[in-house]
mmCIF file of C-alpha atoms and ligand atoms in Angstrom:
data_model
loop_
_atom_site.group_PDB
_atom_site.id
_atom_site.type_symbol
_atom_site.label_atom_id
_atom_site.label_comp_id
_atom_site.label_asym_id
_atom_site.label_seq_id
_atom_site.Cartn_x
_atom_site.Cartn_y
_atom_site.Cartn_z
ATOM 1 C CA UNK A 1 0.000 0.000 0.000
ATOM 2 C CA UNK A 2 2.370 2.788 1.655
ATOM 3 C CA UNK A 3 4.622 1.474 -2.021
ATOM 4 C CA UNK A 4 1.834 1.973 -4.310
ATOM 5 C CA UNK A 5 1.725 5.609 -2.790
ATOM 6 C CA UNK A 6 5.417 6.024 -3.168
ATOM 7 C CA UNK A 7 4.719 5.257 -6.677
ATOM 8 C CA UNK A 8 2.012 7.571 -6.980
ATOM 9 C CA UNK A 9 3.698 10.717 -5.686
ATOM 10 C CA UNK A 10 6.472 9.563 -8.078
ATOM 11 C CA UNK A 11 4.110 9.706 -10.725
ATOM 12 C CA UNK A 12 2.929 13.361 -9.722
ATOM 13 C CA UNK A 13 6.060 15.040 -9.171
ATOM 14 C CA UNK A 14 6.912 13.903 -12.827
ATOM 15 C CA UNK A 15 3.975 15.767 -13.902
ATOM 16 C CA UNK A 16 4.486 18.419 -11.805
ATOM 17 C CA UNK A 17 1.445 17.821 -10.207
ATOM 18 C CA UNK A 18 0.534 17.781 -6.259
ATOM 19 C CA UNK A 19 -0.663 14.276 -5.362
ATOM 20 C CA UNK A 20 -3.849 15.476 -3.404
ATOM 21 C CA UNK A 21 -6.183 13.666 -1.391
ATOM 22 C CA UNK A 22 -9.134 14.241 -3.682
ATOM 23 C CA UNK A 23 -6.920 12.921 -6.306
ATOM 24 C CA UNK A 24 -5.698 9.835 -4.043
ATOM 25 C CA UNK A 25 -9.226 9.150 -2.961
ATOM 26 C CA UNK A 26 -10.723 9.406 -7.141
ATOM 27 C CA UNK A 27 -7.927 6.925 -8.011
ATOM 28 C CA UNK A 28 -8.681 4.118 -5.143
ATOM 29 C CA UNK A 29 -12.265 3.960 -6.136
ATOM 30 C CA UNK A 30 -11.185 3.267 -9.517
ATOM 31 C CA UNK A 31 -8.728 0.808 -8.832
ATOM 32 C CA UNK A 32 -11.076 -0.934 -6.301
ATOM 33 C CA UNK A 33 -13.856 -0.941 -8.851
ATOM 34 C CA UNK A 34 -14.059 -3.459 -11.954
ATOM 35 C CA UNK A 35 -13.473 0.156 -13.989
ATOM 36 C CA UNK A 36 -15.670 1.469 -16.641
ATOM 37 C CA UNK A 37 -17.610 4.038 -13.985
ATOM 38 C CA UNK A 38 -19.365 6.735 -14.586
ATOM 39 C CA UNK A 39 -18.597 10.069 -13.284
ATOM 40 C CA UNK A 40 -21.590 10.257 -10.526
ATOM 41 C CA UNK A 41 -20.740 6.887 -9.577
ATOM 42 C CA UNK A 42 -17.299 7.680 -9.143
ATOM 43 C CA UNK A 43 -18.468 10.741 -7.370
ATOM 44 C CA UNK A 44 -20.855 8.806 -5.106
ATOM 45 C CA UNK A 45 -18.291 6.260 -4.071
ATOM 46 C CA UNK A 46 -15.599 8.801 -3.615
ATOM 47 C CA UNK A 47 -18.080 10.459 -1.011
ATOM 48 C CA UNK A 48 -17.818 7.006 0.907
ATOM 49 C CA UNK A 49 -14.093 8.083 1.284
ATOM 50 C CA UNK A 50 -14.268 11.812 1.711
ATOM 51 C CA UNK A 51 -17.725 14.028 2.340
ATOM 52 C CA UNK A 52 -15.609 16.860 1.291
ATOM 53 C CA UNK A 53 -15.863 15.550 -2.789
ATOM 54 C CA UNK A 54 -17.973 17.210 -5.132
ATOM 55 C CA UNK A 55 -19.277 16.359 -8.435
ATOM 56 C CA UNK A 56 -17.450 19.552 -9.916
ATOM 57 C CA UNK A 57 -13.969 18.393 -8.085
ATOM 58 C CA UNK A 58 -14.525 14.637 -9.466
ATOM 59 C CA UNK A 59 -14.781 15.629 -13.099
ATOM 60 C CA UNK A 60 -11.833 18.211 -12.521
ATOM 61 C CA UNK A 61 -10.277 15.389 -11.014
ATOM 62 C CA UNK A 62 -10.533 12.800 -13.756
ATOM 63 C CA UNK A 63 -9.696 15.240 -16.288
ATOM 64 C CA UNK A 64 -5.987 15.417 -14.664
ATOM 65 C CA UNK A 65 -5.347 11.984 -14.022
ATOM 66 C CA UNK A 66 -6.877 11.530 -17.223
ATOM 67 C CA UNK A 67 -3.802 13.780 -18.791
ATOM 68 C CA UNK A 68 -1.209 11.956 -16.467
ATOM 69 C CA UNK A 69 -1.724 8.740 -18.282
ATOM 70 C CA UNK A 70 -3.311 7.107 -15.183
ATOM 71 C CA UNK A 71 -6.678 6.824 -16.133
ATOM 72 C CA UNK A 72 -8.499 6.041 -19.228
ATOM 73 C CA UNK A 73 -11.921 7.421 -20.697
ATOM 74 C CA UNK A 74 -14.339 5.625 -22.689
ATOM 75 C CA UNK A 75 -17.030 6.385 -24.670
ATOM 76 C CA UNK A 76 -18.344 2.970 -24.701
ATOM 77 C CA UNK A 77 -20.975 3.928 -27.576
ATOM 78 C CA UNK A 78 -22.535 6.852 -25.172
ATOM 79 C CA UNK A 79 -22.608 10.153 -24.676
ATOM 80 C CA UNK A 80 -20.566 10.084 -21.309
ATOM 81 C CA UNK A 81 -17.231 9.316 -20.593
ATOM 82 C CA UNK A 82 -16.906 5.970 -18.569
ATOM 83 C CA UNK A 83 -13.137 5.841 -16.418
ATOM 84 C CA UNK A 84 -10.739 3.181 -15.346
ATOM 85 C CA UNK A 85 -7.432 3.089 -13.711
ATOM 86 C CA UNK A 86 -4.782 1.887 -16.030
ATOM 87 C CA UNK A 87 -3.752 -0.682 -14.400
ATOM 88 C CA UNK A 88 -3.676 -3.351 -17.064
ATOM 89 C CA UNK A 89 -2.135 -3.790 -20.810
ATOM 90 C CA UNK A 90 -4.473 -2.772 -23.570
ATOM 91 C CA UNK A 91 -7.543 -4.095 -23.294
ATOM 92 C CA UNK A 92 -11.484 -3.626 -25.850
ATOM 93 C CA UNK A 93 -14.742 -3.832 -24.676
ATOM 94 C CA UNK A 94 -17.740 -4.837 -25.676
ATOM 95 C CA UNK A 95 -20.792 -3.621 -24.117
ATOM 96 C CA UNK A 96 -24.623 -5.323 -24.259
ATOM 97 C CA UNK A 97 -27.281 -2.878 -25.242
ATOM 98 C CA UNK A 98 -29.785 -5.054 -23.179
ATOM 99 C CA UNK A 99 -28.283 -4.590 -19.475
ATOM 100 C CA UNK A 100 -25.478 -2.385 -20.131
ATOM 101 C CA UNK A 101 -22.636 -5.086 -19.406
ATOM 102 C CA UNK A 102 -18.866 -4.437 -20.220
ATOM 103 C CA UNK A 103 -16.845 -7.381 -21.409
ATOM 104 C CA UNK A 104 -12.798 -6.912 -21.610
ATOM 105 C CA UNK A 105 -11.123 -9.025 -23.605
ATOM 106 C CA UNK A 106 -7.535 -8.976 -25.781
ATOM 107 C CA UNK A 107 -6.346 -10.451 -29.259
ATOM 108 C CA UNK A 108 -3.530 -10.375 -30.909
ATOM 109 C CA UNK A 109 -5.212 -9.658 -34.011
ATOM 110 C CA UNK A 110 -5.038 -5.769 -32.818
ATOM 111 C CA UNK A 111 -1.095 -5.576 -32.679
ATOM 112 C CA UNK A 112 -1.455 -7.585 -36.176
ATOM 113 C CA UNK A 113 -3.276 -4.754 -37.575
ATOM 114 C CA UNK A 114 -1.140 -1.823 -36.038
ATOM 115 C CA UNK A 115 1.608 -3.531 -37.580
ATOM 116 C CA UNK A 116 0.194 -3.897 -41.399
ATOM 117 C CA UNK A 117 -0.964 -0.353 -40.922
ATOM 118 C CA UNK A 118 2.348 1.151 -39.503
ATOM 119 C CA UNK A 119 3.896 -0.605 -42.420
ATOM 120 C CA UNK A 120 2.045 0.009 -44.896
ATOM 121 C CA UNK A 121 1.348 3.614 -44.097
ATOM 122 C CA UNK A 122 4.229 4.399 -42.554
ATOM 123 C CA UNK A 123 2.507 5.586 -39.863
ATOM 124 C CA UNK A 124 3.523 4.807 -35.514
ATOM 125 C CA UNK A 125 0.316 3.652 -33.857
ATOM 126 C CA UNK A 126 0.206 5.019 -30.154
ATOM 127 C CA UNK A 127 -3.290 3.943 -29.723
ATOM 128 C CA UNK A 128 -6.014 2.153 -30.777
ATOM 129 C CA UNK A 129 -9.999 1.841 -29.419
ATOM 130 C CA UNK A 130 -12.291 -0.705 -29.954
ATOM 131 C CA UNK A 131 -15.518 -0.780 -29.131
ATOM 132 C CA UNK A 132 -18.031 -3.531 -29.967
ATOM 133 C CA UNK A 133 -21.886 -3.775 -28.951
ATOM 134 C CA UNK A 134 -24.290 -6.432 -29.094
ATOM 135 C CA UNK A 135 -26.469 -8.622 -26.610
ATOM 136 C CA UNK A 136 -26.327 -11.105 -24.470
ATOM 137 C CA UNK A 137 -28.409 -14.132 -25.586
ATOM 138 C CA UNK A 138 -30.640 -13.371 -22.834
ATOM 139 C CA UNK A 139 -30.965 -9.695 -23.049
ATOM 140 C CA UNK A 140 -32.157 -10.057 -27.070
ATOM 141 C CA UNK A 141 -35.082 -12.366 -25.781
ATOM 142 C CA UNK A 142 -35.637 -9.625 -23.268
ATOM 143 C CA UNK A 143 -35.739 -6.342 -25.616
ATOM 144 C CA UNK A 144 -37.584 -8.446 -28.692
ATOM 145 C CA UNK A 145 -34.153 -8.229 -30.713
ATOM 146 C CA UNK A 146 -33.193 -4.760 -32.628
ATOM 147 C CA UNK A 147 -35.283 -1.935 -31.521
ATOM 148 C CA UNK A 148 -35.209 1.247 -33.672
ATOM 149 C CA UNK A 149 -37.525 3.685 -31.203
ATOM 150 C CA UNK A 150 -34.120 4.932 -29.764
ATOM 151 C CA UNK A 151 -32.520 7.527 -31.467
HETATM 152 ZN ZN1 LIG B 13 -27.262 -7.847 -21.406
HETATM 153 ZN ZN1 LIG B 14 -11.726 -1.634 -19.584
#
């Protein structure tokens, strides 16, 4: 733990940030959730650690350790931004429309592409997003397959 936080104010001091406890506190309720939160639920389970967290500091928050590399945004195929600690290699998700599920997975197939692409392009990948949607078996019975009343 006390290492971790070593690490951490390493990591701030290279940014030339302050390693605050707002900042501490928005960082262990990512890394103690499964990831992929919302901002309000970030926000409410940050209050669990500090009453002193608002909504307004949260985003503010996530928008730095977003820049330092530490956490990731994504879109996830709506309008919000859903966070995680990085934590982990490069990972894709898929998300069911039905119950609103997030599946992480991996394949080599992505560093296969990045490679024909840097190659043939001439290009250096530094990051790639994938984002798939579908539904569970269960969920399709659920929502009578492909609705189109949802813009
Ligand atoms: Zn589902
Ligand atoms: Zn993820």
């Amino acid at each position: 733990m006390s290492e971790s936080n070593n690490h951490l104010r390493d990591a701030f001091r290279a940014a030339g940030r302050r390693m605050t406890r707002q900042r501490r506190v928005v960082l262990r309720v990512l890394e103690e959730s499964d990831g992929h939160l919302e901002a309000e639920a970030v926000y409410l389970r940050a209050m669990a650690h500090d009453t002193h967290v608002s909504l307004a500091t949260v985003y503010r928050t996530l928008a730095v350790l977003k820049e330092m590399g530490l956490v990731e945004e994504h879109r996830l195929g709506e309008e919000h931004g859903h966070y995680e600690a990085v934590r982990k290699g490069p990972h894709y998700h898929f998300t069911c429309l039905g119950c609103g599920k997030v599946i992480e997975f991996d394949t080599p197939l992505v560093a296969q592409i990045e490679q024909e692409l840097s190659a043939r392009e001439r290009v250096r990948v530094t990051g790639t997003h994938l984002h798939m949607s579908g539904y569970y078996a269960q969920c399709q019975t659920k929502t009578g397959g492909q609705s189109n009343n949802e813009k």
